[in-house]
Short mmCIF file of C-alpha atoms and ligand atoms in Angstrom, two decimals:
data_model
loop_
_atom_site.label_atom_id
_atom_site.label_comp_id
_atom_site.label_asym_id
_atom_site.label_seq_id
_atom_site.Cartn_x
_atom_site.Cartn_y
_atom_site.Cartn_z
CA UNK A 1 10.67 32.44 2.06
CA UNK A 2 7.89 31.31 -0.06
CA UNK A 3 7.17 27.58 -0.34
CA UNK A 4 8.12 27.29 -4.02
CA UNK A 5 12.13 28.19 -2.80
CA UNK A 6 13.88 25.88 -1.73
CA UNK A 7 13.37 23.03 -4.48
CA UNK A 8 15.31 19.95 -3.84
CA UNK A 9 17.25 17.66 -6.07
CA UNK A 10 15.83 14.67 -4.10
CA UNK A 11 13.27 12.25 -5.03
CA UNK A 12 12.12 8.47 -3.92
CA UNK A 13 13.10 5.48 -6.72
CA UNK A 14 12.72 2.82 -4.46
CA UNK A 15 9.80 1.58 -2.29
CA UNK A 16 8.19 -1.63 -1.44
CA UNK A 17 5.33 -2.69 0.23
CA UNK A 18 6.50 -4.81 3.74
CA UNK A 19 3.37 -5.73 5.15
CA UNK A 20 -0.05 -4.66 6.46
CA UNK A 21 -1.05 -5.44 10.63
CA UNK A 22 -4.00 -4.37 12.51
CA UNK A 23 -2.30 -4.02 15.89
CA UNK A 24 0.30 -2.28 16.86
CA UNK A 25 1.87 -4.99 18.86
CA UNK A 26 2.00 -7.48 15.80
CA UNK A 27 4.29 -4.90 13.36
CA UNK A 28 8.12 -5.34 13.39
CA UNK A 29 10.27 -3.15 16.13
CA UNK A 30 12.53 -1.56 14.33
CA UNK A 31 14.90 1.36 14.56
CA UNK A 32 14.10 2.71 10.78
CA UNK A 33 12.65 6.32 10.86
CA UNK A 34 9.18 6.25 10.36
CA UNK A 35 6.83 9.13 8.75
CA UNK A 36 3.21 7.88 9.11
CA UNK A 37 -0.05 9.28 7.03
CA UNK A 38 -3.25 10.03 8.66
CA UNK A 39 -6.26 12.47 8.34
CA UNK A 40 -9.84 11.72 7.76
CA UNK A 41 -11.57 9.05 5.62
CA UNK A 42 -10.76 9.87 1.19
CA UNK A 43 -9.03 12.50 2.48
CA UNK A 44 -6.05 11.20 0.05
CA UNK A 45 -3.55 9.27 2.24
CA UNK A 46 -2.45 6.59 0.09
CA UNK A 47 -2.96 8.77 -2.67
CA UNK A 48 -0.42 11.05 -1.08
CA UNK A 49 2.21 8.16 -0.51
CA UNK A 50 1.85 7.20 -4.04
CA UNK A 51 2.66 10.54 -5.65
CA UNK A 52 5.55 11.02 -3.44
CA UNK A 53 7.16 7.39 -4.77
CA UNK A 54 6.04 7.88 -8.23
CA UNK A 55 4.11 5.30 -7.89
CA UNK A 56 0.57 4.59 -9.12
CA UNK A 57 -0.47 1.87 -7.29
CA UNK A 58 1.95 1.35 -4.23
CA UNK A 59 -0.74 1.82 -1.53
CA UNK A 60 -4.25 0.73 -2.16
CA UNK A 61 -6.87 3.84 -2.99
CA UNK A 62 -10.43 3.99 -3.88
CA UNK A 63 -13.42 6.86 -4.00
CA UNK A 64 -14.85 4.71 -1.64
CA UNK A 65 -13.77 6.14 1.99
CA UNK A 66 -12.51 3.31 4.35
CA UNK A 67 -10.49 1.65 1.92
CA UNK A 68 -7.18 1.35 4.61
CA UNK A 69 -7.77 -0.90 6.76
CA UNK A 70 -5.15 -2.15 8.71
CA UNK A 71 -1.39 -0.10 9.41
CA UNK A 72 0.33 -0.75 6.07
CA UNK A 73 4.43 -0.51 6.09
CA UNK A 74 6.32 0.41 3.19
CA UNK A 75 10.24 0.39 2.83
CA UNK A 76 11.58 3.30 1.08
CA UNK A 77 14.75 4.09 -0.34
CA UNK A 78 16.20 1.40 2.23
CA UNK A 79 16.61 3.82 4.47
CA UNK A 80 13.16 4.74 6.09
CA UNK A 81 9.37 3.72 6.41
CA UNK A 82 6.20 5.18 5.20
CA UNK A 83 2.73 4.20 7.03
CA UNK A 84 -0.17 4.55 6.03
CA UNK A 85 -3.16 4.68 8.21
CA UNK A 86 -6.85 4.22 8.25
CA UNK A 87 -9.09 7.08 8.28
CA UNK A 88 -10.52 8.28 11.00
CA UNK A 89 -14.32 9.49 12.16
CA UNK A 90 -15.68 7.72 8.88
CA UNK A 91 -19.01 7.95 9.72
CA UNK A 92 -20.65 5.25 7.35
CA UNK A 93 -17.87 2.38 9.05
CA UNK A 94 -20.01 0.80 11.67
CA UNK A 95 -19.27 2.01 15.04
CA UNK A 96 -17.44 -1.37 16.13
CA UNK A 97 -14.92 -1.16 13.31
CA UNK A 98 -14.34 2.58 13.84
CA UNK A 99 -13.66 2.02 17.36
CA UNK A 100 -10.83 -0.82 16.54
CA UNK A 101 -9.71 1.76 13.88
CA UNK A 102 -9.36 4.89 16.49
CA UNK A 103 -7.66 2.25 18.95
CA UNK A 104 -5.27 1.27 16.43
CA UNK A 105 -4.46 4.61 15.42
CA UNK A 106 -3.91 5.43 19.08
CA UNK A 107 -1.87 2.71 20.24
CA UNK A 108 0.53 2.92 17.16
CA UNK A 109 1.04 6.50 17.34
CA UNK A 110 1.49 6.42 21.44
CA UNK A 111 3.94 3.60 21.16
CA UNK A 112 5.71 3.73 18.08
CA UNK A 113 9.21 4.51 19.13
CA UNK A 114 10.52 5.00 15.70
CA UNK A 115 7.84 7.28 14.53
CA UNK A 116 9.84 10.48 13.28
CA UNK A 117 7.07 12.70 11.77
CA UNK A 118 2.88 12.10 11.55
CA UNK A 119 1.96 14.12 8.46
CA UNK A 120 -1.82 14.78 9.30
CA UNK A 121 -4.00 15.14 5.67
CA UNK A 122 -6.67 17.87 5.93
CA UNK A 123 -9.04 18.26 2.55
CA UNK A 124 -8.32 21.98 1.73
CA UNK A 125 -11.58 22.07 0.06
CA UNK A 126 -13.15 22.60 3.06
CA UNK A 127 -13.12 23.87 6.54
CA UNK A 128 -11.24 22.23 9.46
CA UNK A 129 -13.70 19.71 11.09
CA UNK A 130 -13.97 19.75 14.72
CA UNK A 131 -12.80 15.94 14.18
CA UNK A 132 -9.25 17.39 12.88
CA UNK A 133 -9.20 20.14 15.63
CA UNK A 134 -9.36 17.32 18.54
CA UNK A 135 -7.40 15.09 16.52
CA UNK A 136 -4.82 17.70 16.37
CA UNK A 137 -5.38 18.44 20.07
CA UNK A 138 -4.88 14.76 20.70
CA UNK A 139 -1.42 14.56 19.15
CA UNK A 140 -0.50 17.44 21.03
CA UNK A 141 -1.28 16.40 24.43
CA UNK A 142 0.46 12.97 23.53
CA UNK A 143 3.67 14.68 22.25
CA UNK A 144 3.43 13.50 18.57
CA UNK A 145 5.43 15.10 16.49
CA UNK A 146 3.20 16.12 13.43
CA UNK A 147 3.01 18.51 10.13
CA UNK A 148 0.11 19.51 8.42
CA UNK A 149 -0.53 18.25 4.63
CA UNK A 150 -3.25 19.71 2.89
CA UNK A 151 -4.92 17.80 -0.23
CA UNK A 152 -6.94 17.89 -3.25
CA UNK A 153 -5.80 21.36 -3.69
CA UNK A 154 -5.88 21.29 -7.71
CA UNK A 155 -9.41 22.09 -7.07
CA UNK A 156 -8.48 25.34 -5.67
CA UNK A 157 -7.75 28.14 -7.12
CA UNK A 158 -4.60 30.39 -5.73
CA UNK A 159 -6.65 32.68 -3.97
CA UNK A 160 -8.91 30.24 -2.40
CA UNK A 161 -5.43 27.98 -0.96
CA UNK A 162 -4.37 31.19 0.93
CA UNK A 163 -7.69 31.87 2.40
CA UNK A 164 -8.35 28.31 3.56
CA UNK A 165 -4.45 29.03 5.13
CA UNK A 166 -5.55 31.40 6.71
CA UNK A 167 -8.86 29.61 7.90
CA UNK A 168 -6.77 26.78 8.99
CA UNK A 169 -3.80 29.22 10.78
CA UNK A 170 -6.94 31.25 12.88
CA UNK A 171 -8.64 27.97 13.97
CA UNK A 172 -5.28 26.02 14.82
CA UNK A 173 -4.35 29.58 16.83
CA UNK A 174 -7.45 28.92 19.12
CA UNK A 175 -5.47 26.34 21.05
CA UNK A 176 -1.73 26.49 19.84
CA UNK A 177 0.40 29.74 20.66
CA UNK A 178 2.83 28.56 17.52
CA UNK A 179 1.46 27.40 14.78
CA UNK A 180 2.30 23.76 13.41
CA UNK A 181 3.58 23.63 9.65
CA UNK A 182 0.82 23.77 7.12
CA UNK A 183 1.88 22.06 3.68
CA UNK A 184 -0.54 22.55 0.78
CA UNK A 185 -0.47 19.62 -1.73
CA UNK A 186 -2.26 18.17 -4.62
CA UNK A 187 -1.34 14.11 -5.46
CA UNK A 188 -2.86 15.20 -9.08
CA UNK A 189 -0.70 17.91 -9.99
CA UNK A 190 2.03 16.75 -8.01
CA UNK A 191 2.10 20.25 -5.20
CA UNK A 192 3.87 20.17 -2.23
CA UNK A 193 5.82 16.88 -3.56
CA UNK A 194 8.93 18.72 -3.67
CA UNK A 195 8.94 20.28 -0.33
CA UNK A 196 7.58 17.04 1.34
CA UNK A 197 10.60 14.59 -0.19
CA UNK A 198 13.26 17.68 1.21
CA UNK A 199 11.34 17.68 4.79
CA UNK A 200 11.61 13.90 4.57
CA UNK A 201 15.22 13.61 3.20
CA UNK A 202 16.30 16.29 5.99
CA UNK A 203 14.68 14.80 8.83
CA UNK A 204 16.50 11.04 7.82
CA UNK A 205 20.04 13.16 7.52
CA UNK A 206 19.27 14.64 10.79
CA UNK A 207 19.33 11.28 12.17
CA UNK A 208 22.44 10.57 10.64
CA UNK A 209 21.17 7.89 8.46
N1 GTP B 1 -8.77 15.94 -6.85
C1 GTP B 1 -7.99 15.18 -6.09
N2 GTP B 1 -8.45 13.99 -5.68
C2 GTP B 1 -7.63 13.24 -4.91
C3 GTP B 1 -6.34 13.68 -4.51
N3 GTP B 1 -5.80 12.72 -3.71
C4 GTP B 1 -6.71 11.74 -3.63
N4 GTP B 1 -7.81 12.03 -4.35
C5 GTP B 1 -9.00 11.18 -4.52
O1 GTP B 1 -9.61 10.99 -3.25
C6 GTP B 1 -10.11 9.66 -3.11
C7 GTP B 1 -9.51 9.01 -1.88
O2 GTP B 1 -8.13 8.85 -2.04
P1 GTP B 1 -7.29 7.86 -1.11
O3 GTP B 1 -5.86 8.16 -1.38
O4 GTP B 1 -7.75 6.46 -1.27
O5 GTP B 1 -7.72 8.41 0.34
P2 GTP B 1 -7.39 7.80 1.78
O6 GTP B 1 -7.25 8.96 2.69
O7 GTP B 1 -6.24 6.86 1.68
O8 GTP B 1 -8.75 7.03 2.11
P3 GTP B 1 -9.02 5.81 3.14
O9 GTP B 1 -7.93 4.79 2.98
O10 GTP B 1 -10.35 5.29 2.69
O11 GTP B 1 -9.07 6.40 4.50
C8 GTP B 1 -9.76 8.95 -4.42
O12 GTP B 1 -10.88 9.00 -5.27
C9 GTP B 1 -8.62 9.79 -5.00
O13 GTP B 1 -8.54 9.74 -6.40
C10 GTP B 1 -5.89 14.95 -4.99
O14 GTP B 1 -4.79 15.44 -4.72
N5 GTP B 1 -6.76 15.65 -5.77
MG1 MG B 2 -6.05 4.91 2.24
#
């Protein structure tokens, strides 16, 4: 089946901003499924969460990379959560800060009970970084359930998204024997939106909610 079948009536009208933490322990327990967002530094996060709730400025972005700070919580259609994340391995973040960033990161997504899906971001403009393979690796060995989003991919031409699949698909196979989902996606042109809202709608109705 090719990723353009399977279009889906659904879409997100309703989201609002709950509240931003920067420890795990501190944000509300709750029950409500939650799909979090995290990849590198400008890799498009918030940008990602904002296309999906046609929204423009939902969750904060910049050109500047660090700009998400703390774990931000967002309420959407009343009936499940988006996070979104700070980047990791920003290089130009001073080492202290990065190091409260990758702990927050970890404890969230090692305790997080309600945590349904990670979606991690890799730029599709360029090669996996051996930052995304361990990251990967990571979320493997701690049993988080994740899919693959990649961005910025209105500045690829057809051709080039298929060979970076591929890329991605031969480097992944070096330490998975099946391959996690790989979602290409643009926040410009609005790519990948449709398939993301019906893997997001499905996994809430699997839940029963
Ligand atoms: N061309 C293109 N640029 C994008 C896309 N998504 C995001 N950007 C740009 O990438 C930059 C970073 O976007 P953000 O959404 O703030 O990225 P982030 O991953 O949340 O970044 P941090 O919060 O700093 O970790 C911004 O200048 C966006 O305009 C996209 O789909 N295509
Ligand atoms: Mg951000």
């Amino acid at each position: 089946m090719s990723l353009n079948q399977n279009i889906n009536t659904m879409d997100i009208s309703y989201a609002e901003f709950i509240g931003s933490w920067e420890r795990n322990d501190q944000i509300p327990q709750t029950q409500v499924p939650e799909f979090a967002f995290i990849g590198r530094s400008n890799v498009g996060k918030s940008s990602l969460i904002n296309m999906l709730c046609n929204r423009k400025k939902l969750a904060k972005t910049s050109s500047t990379p660090g700009k998400t700070q703390l774990i931000n919580l967002f309420k959407i259609e009343k009936r499940f959560h988006f996070c979104d994340l700070p980047g990791y391995g920003y290089a130009k973040v001073s080492k202290t800060k990065r190091d409260v960033f990758n702990r927050m990161i970890n404890h969230y997504l090692r305790e997080r009970q309600n945590l349904f899906t990670l979606f991690i971001l890799l730029d599709m403009r360029v090669e996996m970084q051996e930052l995304d393979v361990n990251f990967i690796n990571w979320c493997g060995t701690n049993e988080v359930p994740f899919t693959i989003v990649g961005t910025k991919c209105d500045a690829l031409k057809p051709k080039q998204i298929e060979t970076r699949l591929l890329q991605y698909e031969e480097k992944l196979s070096e330490n998975w024997a099946e391959l996690p989902t790989i979602i290409p996606s643009s926040s410009k042109t609005k790519m990948g939106k449709d398939i993301l809202t019906d893997f997001i709608f499905n996994g809430v109705k699997s839940l029963g909610i």
